[in-house]
Structures are given as C-alpha cells and as structure tokens.
PDB file of C-alpha atoms in Angstrom:
ATOM      1  CA  MET A 108     -24.998  15.291 -42.122  1.00 91.00           C
ATOM      2  CA  THR A 109     -26.190  13.501 -45.658  1.00 92.00           C
ATOM      3  CA  THR A 110     -23.573  12.540 -48.223  1.00 93.00           C
ATOM      4  CA  LYS A 111     -24.042  13.616 -51.565  1.00 95.00           C
ATOM      5  CA  LEU A 112     -24.941  11.054 -54.359  1.00 95.00           C
ATOM      6  CA  ASP A 113     -22.106  11.283 -56.786  1.00 96.00           C
ATOM      7  CA  LYS A 114     -21.563   7.629 -57.656  1.00 97.00           C
ATOM      8  CA  THR A 115     -23.497   4.475 -58.138  1.00 96.00           C
ATOM      9  CA  ILE A 116     -24.488   2.728 -55.228  1.00 96.00           C
ATOM     10  CA  LYS A 117     -25.379  -1.203 -55.620  1.00 96.00           C
ATOM     11  CA  ARG A 118     -27.362  -3.793 -53.001  1.00 97.00           C
ATOM     12  CA  GLU A 119     -28.882  -6.621 -52.985  1.00 96.00           C
ATOM     13  CA  ILE A 120     -31.957  -7.639 -51.750  1.00 96.00           C
ATOM     14  CA  ASP A 121     -34.466 -10.452 -51.767  1.00 96.00           C
ATOM     15  CA  ILE A 122     -37.962 -10.511 -53.169  1.00 94.00           C
ATOM     16  CA  ASP A 123     -40.247 -13.862 -52.579  1.00 95.00           C
ATOM     17  CA  GLY A 124     -36.698 -16.069 -52.821  1.00 94.00           C
ATOM     18  CA  GLN A 125     -35.429 -14.479 -55.478  1.00 95.00           C
ATOM     19  CA  ALA A 126     -32.188 -12.246 -55.989  1.00 96.00           C
ATOM     20  CA  TYR A 127     -32.771  -8.521 -57.046  1.00 97.00           C
ATOM     21  CA  THR A 128     -30.348  -5.936 -57.534  1.00 96.00           C
ATOM     22  CA  VAL A 129     -30.978  -2.751 -56.584  1.00 96.00           C
ATOM     23  CA  ALA A 130     -28.972   0.556 -58.099  1.00 96.00           C
ATOM     24  CA  ILE A 131     -29.085   3.898 -56.810  1.00 97.00           C
ATOM     25  CA  SER A 132     -27.880   6.481 -58.875  1.00 97.00           C
ATOM     26  CA  PRO A 133     -27.743  10.349 -59.690  1.00 97.00           C
ATOM     27  CA  ASP A 134     -30.061   9.795 -62.539  1.00 96.00           C
ATOM     28  CA  GLY A 135     -32.446   7.413 -60.070  1.00 97.00           C
ATOM     29  CA  VAL A 136     -33.159   4.026 -58.984  1.00 96.00           C
ATOM     30  CA  LYS A 137     -32.804   0.379 -61.333  1.00 96.00           C
ATOM     31  CA  LEU A 138     -34.442  -3.202 -59.663  1.00 96.00           C
ATOM     32  CA  THR A 139     -32.954  -5.735 -61.831  1.00 96.00           C
ATOM     33  CA  GLN A 140     -33.348  -9.696 -60.979  1.00 95.00           C
ATOM     34  CA  LYS A 141     -29.552 -11.466 -60.314  1.00 93.00           C
ATOM     35  CA  GLY A 142     -28.609 -13.126 -63.633  1.00 90.00           C
ATOM     36  CA  PHE A 143     -30.387 -10.657 -65.785  1.00 92.00           C
ATOM     37  CA  ARG A 144     -28.946  -7.366 -67.887  1.00 88.00           C
ATOM     38  CA  LYS A 145     -32.014  -5.408 -67.846  1.00 91.00           C
ATOM     39  CA  GLY A 146     -34.362  -4.259 -65.442  1.00 93.00           C
ATOM     40  CA  GLN A 147     -36.863  -1.456 -64.221  1.00 95.00           C
ATOM     41  CA  GLU A 148     -35.759   1.796 -64.149  1.00 95.00           C
ATOM     42  CA  ILE A 149     -37.205   5.337 -62.688  1.00 95.00           C
ATOM     43  CA  THR A 150     -35.396   8.468 -62.814  1.00 96.00           C
ATOM     44  CA  TRP A 151     -35.861  10.827 -60.025  1.00 95.00           C
ATOM     45  CA  GLN A 152     -37.761  13.485 -61.790  1.00 96.00           C
ATOM     46  CA  GLN A 153     -40.213  10.271 -62.971  1.00 95.00           C
ATOM     47  CA  LEU A 154     -40.599   9.463 -59.020  1.00 92.00           C
ATOM     48  CA  LEU A 155     -41.715  12.812 -57.740  1.00 94.00           C
ATOM     49  CA  ALA A 156     -43.792  13.227 -60.954  1.00 93.00           C
ATOM     50  CA  ALA A 157     -45.537   9.906 -59.300  1.00 89.00           C
ATOM     51  CA  GLY A 158     -46.742  11.737 -56.376  1.00 81.00           C
ATOM     52  CA  GLY A 159     -43.245  11.289 -54.332  1.00 57.00           C
ATOM     53  CA  GLY A 160     -42.346  14.842 -53.769  1.00 55.00           C
ATOM     54  CA  ALA A 161     -43.392  17.685 -52.082  1.00 59.00           C
ATOM     55  CA  GLU A 162     -44.388  19.382 -55.223  1.00 54.00           C
ATOM     56  CA  GLY A 163     -46.171  16.423 -56.206  1.00 48.00           C
ATOM     57  CA  GLY A 164     -48.931  17.148 -53.656  1.00 50.00           C
ATOM     58  CA  GLY A 165     -49.884  13.801 -53.947  1.00 49.00           C
ATOM     59  CA  GLY A 166     -47.446  12.239 -51.297  1.00 46.00           C
ATOM     60  CA  GLY A 167     -47.257   9.003 -53.141  1.00 46.00           C
ATOM     61  CA  GLY A 168     -43.803   7.735 -50.827  1.00 44.00           C
ATOM     62  CA  SER A 169     -45.947   8.308 -47.714  1.00 40.00           C
ATOM     63  CA  GLN A 170     -48.416   5.884 -48.855  1.00 38.00           C
ATOM     64  CA  ALA A 171     -49.033   2.019 -48.131  1.00 38.00           C
ATOM     65  CA  GLY A 172     -48.382   1.931 -52.477  1.00 40.00           C
ATOM     66  CA  GLY A 173     -45.186   3.745 -52.191  1.00 41.00           C
ATOM     67  CA  VAL A 174     -43.868   4.782 -55.929  1.00 43.00           C
ATOM     68  CA  GLY A 175     -47.325   5.454 -57.488  1.00 41.00           C
ATOM     69  CA  GLY A 176     -49.044   6.124 -54.526  1.00 39.00           C
ATOM     70  CA  ALA A 177     -51.582   3.395 -53.490  1.00 40.00           C
ATOM     71  CA  GLY A 178     -52.806   2.256 -57.076  1.00 40.00           C
ATOM     72  CA  GLY A 179     -48.967   1.617 -58.129  1.00 41.00           C
ATOM     73  CA  SER A 180     -47.948   2.353 -61.345  1.00 39.00           C
ATOM     74  CA  SER A 181     -51.184   4.193 -62.621  1.00 39.00           C
ATOM     75  CA  SER A 182     -49.101   7.544 -63.415  1.00 38.00           C
ATOM     76  CA  GLY A 183     -47.707   6.178 -66.828  1.00 41.00           C
ATOM     77  CA  VAL A 184     -44.394   6.845 -66.177  1.00 43.00           C
ATOM     78  CA  GLY A 185     -42.881   3.145 -65.940  1.00 50.00           C
ATOM     79  CA  ALA A 186     -42.827   3.282 -61.840  1.00 48.00           C
ATOM     80  CA  ILE A 187     -41.221   0.281 -60.194  1.00 53.00           C
ATOM     81  CA  ASP A 188     -43.922  -1.413 -58.467  1.00 55.00           C
ATOM     82  CA  LEU A 189     -42.456  -4.412 -55.868  1.00 48.00           C
ATOM     83  CA  ARG A 190     -46.030  -4.970 -54.178  1.00 46.00           C
ATOM     84  CA  ALA A 191     -46.737  -7.256 -57.473  1.00 45.00           C
ATOM     85  CA  GLU A 192     -43.861  -9.729 -56.757  1.00 45.00           C
ATOM     86  CA  ARG A 193     -45.049  -9.759 -53.167  1.00 39.00           C
ATOM     87  CA  THR A 194     -47.982 -12.326 -52.553  1.00 42.00           C
ATOM     88  CA  GLU A 195     -48.669 -11.513 -48.654  1.00 37.00           C
TER      89      GLU A 195
END
C-alpha cells in the first residue's frame, strides 16, 4: 500500500559534484541547486502532458529521456531535463 502525498518531501541529490534539493509536493516537483532560492519546477499536470502518463500516449517517463521523452523538454512545458547537467 502506498502513502498519500499530502506534504512536501525534500531530499538532497548530487549531480556532477553539485548538490541539489528535490522537493516533491502534492503540486509537483522542484529541483533547486543548494544555496539558491529559485529552481526548475514542473506540475504533475505538465509532467503528464509531456508524455509521462497513460493518457499522454507517449510514455516519455519510461523512455531514456525521462521527462519530455528522448527529445528532452521539447514539449514547451518547462520540463526539468537533468540530462543537460550530465557529461556522461
């Protein structure tokens, strides 16, 4: 059984030596570099519209690109594209 998301959960992640905070809330997801106030934010509705949901049709959440599919954030919804930060 899963727990209902009724408040914001914050976790720290490391991307290429930079510390980021990921905040998952009932409204959406926000990624902010540590020490900064503003970050990239996407609502759950925008995530579904980007092809990540069953109704979106594209299935972008299961593709190599994650949010926005393999093409990145080409959907125009301001999707968070972590691949731009990586140099693998």
